[in-house]
GROMACS .gro file of C-alpha atoms in nm:
model
  248
    1MET     CA    1   5.408   7.291  15.987
    2ILE     CA    2   5.413   7.459  15.647
    3ILE     CA    3   5.552   7.226  15.379
    4LEU     CA    4   5.756   7.398  15.109
    5LYS     CA    5   5.718   7.230  14.771
    6SER     CA    6   6.002   7.135  14.538
    7GLN     CA    7   5.990   7.232  14.172
    8GLU     CA    8   5.902   6.873  14.086
    9GLU     CA    9   5.607   6.881  14.326
   10ILE     CA   10   5.487   7.214  14.188
   11ASP     CA   11   5.508   7.071  13.836
   12LEU     CA   12   5.279   6.784  13.941
   13MET     CA   13   5.033   7.026  14.098
   14ARG     CA   14   5.042   7.235  13.781
   15ASP     CA   15   4.953   6.923  13.584
   16ALA     CA   16   4.664   6.850  13.820
   17ALA     CA   17   4.542   7.207  13.785
   18THR     CA   18   4.521   7.195  13.405
   19VAL     CA   19   4.198   6.998  13.422
   20THR     CA   20   4.061   7.204  13.712
   21LYS     CA   21   4.104   7.536  13.535
   22ALA     CA   22   3.971   7.395  13.207
   23MET     CA   23   3.647   7.288  13.379
   24LEU     CA   24   3.605   7.624  13.550
   25LYS     CA   25   3.650   7.799  13.216
   26GLU     CA   26   3.393   7.574  13.046
   27LEU     CA   27   3.124   7.581  13.317
   28PRO     CA   28   2.974   7.919  13.210
   29ASN     CA   29   2.891   7.755  12.877
   30ILE     CA   30   2.729   7.458  13.051
   31ILE     CA   31   2.530   7.614  13.335
   32THR     CA   32   2.178   7.700  13.215
   33PRO     CA   33   1.832   7.739  13.370
   34GLY     CA   34   1.657   7.404  13.410
   35MET     CA   35   1.962   7.189  13.468
   36SER     CA   36   2.016   7.023  13.806
   37THR     CA   37   2.310   7.068  14.036
   38LYS     CA   38   2.373   6.695  13.982
   39ASP     CA   39   2.422   6.768  13.610
   40ILE     CA   40   2.711   6.996  13.705
   41ASP     CA   41   2.862   6.728  13.926
   42ASP     CA   42   2.827   6.468  13.649
   43TYR     CA   43   3.020   6.693  13.410
   44VAL     CA   44   3.295   6.749  13.666
   45GLU     CA   45   3.336   6.382  13.754
   46GLU     CA   46   3.329   6.261  13.392
   47THR     CA   47   3.587   6.521  13.288
   48ILE     CA   48   3.826   6.437  13.570
   49LEU     CA   49   3.807   6.063  13.511
   50LYS     CA   50   3.842   6.107  13.134
   51ASN     CA   51   4.173   6.284  13.200
   52ASN     CA   52   4.299   5.997  13.418
   53MET     CA   53   4.282   6.197  13.738
   54ILE     CA   54   4.094   6.147  14.064
   55PRO     CA   55   3.814   6.374  14.191
   56ALA     CA   56   3.964   6.537  14.499
   57PHE     CA   57   3.636   6.590  14.680
   58LYS     CA   58   3.454   6.259  14.629
   59GLY     CA   59   3.472   6.063  14.953
   60TYR     CA   60   3.673   6.337  15.127
   61GLY     CA   61   3.546   6.324  15.484
   62GLY     CA   62   3.252   6.131  15.344
   63PHE     CA   63   3.146   6.396  15.090
   64PRO     CA   64   2.930   6.215  14.831
   65ALA     CA   65   3.012   6.409  14.512
   66SER     CA   66   3.299   6.530  14.294
   67ALA     CA   67   3.202   6.897  14.316
   68CYS     CA   68   3.049   7.117  14.584
   69VAL     CA   69   2.761   7.301  14.416
   70SER     CA   70   2.611   7.578  14.629
   71VAL     CA   71   2.316   7.791  14.515
   72ASN     CA   72   2.221   8.145  14.622
   73ASP     CA   73   2.235   8.158  15.005
   74GLU     CA   74   2.441   7.837  15.019
   75VAL     CA   75   2.798   7.938  15.094
   76VAL     CA   76   3.001   7.618  15.046
   77HIS     CA   77   2.976   7.237  15.051
   78GLY     CA   78   2.641   7.214  14.873
   79ILE     CA   79   2.563   6.851  14.784
   80PRO     CA   80   2.459   6.813  14.418
   81SER     CA   81   2.107   6.677  14.366
   82LYS     CA   82   1.888   6.575  14.072
   83LYS     CA   83   1.601   6.748  14.250
   84ARG     CA   84   1.774   7.086  14.277
   85LYS     CA   85   1.700   7.265  13.950
   86LEU     CA   86   1.864   7.595  13.863
   87VAL     CA   87   1.638   7.882  13.761
   88GLU     CA   88   1.699   8.213  13.585
   89GLY     CA   89   1.852   8.461  13.828
   90ASP     CA   90   2.023   8.207  14.057
   91ILE     CA   91   2.390   8.226  14.135
   92VAL     CA   92   2.579   7.900  14.177
   93SER     CA   93   2.921   7.841  14.333
   94VAL     CA   94   3.116   7.540  14.206
   95ASP     CA   95   3.414   7.422  14.411
   96LEU     CA   96   3.619   7.137  14.263
   97GLY     CA   97   3.960   6.979  14.257
   98THR     CA   98   4.173   6.700  14.116
   99ILE     CA   99   4.440   6.459  14.233
  100TYR     CA  100   4.723   6.372  13.997
  101ARG     CA  101   5.003   6.140  14.109
  102LYS     CA  102   4.904   6.210  14.471
  103TYR     CA  103   4.908   6.592  14.438
  104TYR     CA  104   4.602   6.814  14.468
  105SER     CA  105   4.456   7.118  14.295
  106ASP     CA  106   4.159   7.315  14.431
  107ALA     CA  107   3.958   7.608  14.293
  108ALA     CA  108   3.611   7.764  14.290
  109ARG     CA  109   3.402   8.016  14.099
  110THR     CA  110   3.053   8.163  14.131
  111TYR     CA  111   2.844   8.184  13.814
  112GLY     CA  112   2.520   8.355  13.722
  113VAL     CA  113   2.237   8.142  13.585
  114GLY     CA  114   2.093   8.331  13.289
  115LYS     CA  115   2.027   8.697  13.366
  116ILE     CA  116   2.100   8.785  13.728
  117SER     CA  117   2.035   9.097  13.936
  118GLU     CA  118   2.282   9.385  13.942
  119GLU     CA  119   2.346   9.323  14.313
  120ALA     CA  120   2.420   8.955  14.253
  121HIS     CA  121   2.658   9.048  13.974
  122ARG     CA  122   2.828   9.303  14.201
  123LEU     CA  123   2.870   9.043  14.477
  124ILE     CA  124   3.036   8.799  14.235
  125THR     CA  125   3.262   9.073  14.099
  126VAL     CA  126   3.367   9.203  14.442
  127THR     CA  127   3.443   8.848  14.560
  128GLU     CA  128   3.672   8.788  14.263
  129GLN     CA  129   3.835   9.128  14.298
  130SER     CA  130   3.903   9.067  14.666
  131PHE     CA  131   4.107   8.760  14.574
  132PHE     CA  132   4.328   8.971  14.350
  133GLU     CA  133   4.367   9.236  14.619
  134GLY     CA  134   4.501   8.962  14.846
  135LEU     CA  135   4.718   8.827  14.566
  136LYS     CA  136   4.914   9.155  14.560
  137PHE     CA  137   5.070   9.045  14.890
  138CYS     CA  138   5.151   8.689  14.782
  139LYS     CA  139   5.523   8.758  14.758
  140PRO     CA  140   5.823   8.669  14.974
  141GLY     CA  141   5.858   8.892  15.279
  142PHE     CA  142   5.490   8.969  15.329
  143ARG     CA  143   5.307   8.798  15.611
  144LEU     CA  144   5.006   8.574  15.569
  145SER     CA  145   4.770   8.818  15.739
  146ASP     CA  146   4.867   9.086  15.485
  147VAL     CA  147   4.678   8.875  15.231
  148SER     CA  148   4.386   8.827  15.470
  149HIS     CA  149   4.364   9.196  15.555
  150ALA     CA  150   4.367   9.307  15.192
  151ILE     CA  151   4.076   9.074  15.114
  152GLN     CA  152   3.871   9.194  15.410
  153GLU     CA  153   3.939   9.561  15.342
  154SER     CA  154   3.826   9.542  14.979
  155VAL     CA  155   3.512   9.342  15.062
  156GLU     CA  156   3.395   9.562  15.345
  157ALA     CA  157   3.462   9.877  15.143
  158ALA     CA  158   3.205   9.741  14.896
  159GLY     CA  159   2.949   9.686  15.172
  160PHE     CA  160   2.970   9.307  15.192
  161SER     CA  161   3.094   9.076  15.470
  162VAL     CA  162   3.369   8.817  15.501
  163ILE     CA  163   3.286   8.475  15.646
  164ARG     CA  164   3.477   8.390  15.963
  165ASP     CA  165   3.390   8.022  16.004
  166TYR     CA  166   3.564   7.892  15.690
  167VAL     CA  167   3.910   7.979  15.559
  168GLY     CA  168   4.164   7.900  15.290
  169HIS     CA  169   4.449   7.657  15.342
  170GLY     CA  170   4.780   7.519  15.228
  171ILE     CA  171   4.763   7.240  14.972
  172GLY     CA  172   4.994   6.973  14.830
  173ARG     CA  173   4.991   6.599  14.897
  174ALA     CA  174   4.686   6.668  15.114
  175MET     CA  175   4.382   6.878  15.036
  176HIS     CA  176   4.419   7.076  15.358
  177GLU     CA  177   4.767   7.158  15.486
  178ASP     CA  178   4.905   7.435  15.704
  179PRO     CA  179   4.866   7.726  15.709
  180GLN     CA  180   4.504   7.821  15.752
  181ILE     CA  181   4.430   8.138  15.555
  182PRO     CA  182   4.150   8.357  15.695
  183ASN     CA  183   3.997   8.618  15.467
  184TYR     CA  184   4.003   8.874  15.746
  185GLY     CA  185   4.241   9.006  16.011
  186LYS     CA  186   4.498   9.267  16.095
  187PRO     CA  187   4.808   9.298  15.874
  188GLY     CA  188   5.163   9.206  15.972
  189ARG     CA  189   5.085   8.880  16.148
  190GLY     CA  190   5.140   8.511  16.086
  191PRO     CA  191   5.421   8.336  15.898
  192LYS     CA  192   5.623   8.515  15.634
  193LEU     CA  193   5.550   8.400  15.282
  194ALA     CA  194   5.834   8.213  15.115
  195PRO     CA  195   5.903   8.050  14.777
  196GLY     CA  196   5.765   7.697  14.763
  197MET     CA  197   5.452   7.767  14.962
  198VAL     CA  198   5.136   7.658  14.779
  199LEU     CA  199   4.813   7.812  14.905
  200ALA     CA  200   4.444   7.772  14.828
  201ILE     CA  201   4.319   8.126  14.878
  202GLU     CA  202   3.939   8.146  14.876
  203PRO     CA  203   3.732   8.449  14.970
  204MET     CA  204   3.378   8.348  15.074
  205ILE     CA  205   3.171   8.664  15.079
  206ASN     CA  206   2.815   8.732  15.195
  207GLN     CA  207   2.573   8.995  15.076
  208GLY     CA  208   2.451   9.048  15.432
  209SER     CA  209   2.580   8.922  15.767
  210TYR     CA  210   2.885   8.695  15.781
  211GLU     CA  211   2.703   8.454  16.012
  212VAL     CA  212   2.644   8.106  15.868
  213ASP     CA  213   2.494   7.775  15.974
  214VAL     CA  214   2.533   7.410  15.869
  215MET     CA  215   2.221   7.238  15.739
  216LEU     CA  216   2.079   6.901  15.849
  217ASP     CA  217   2.280   6.716  15.581
  218ASN     CA  218   2.589   6.810  15.790
  219TRP     CA  219   2.758   6.958  15.480
  220THR     CA  220   2.572   7.248  15.322
  221VAL     CA  221   2.662   7.583  15.476
  222LYS     CA  222   2.406   7.864  15.441
  223THR     CA  223   2.389   8.230  15.533
  224CYS     CA  224   2.182   8.280  15.848
  225ASP     CA  225   1.995   8.577  15.699
  226GLY     CA  226   1.910   8.405  15.370
  227LYS     CA  227   2.104   8.654  15.161
  228LEU     CA  228   2.338   8.563  14.876
  229SER     CA  229   2.694   8.431  14.907
  230ALA     CA  230   2.977   8.404  14.654
  231HIS     CA  231   3.304   8.209  14.644
  232TYR     CA  232   3.625   8.251  14.445
  233GLU     CA  233   3.935   8.034  14.486
  234ASN     CA  234   4.265   7.954  14.316
  235THR     CA  235   4.567   7.740  14.397
  236VAL     CA  236   4.857   7.984  14.426
  237VAL     CA  237   5.233   7.920  14.427
  238ILE     CA  238   5.462   8.163  14.607
  239THR     CA  239   5.771   8.217  14.393
  240GLU     CA  240   6.083   8.435  14.416
  241ASP     CA  241   5.890   8.702  14.226
  242GLU     CA  242   5.522   8.722  14.123
  243PRO     CA  243   5.286   8.445  14.241
  244GLU     CA  244   5.178   8.175  13.998
  245LEU     CA  245   4.809   8.088  13.975
  246LEU     CA  246   4.789   7.721  13.886
  247THR     CA  247   4.412   7.722  13.840
  248LEU     CA  248   4.373   8.036  13.628
   0.00000   0.00000   0.00000
């Protein structure tokens, strides 16, 4: 069941998202070669707590950190570690969220570490652009798969692949609500979008094959072919007119 949010609920989610988007904006200034993925998580957790909010990810399903930090061929759910040091040329995806007065925000970005390859930069750019291609259909009257199809079409036109095993989701008083939002599919299917829907739309895009596998830690998801992956996500409100991006 898709839960439509009241204006009061959307206002609370907007408040939660202020800290999320501020961290995502600041992370490019923080991420440098030589730092650990745990350093990123420490920054995220300290910032959230300092703003009197709750880290949305810590303890969620047993996840041990406040941010998912995934490097290079790691797609999502990377567990931060003091031992994992970033080096020049890496790309790192940071997925994070907050809880404020029981309401969630959720967003992700992929960043380059120092100077990265042209192909890595193109993957990050195409992933972000695919989100905005999907966003064009985030208006009342369009169907959910119109968003999914637009993302897939733009990604595959660029020569990359869309992950099938993980999808976006509704969000509100729970991190994951209905509906599930694939980043692929035929248009004209699924529920019609309506004002009050709040969606976490998150293209996860691979340089090579879309096939992925879960590592022995039971969290970290990697590409099966060892090629790069990028992630871009925002919390989006469907309104009567243009969509509102709470985390941008």
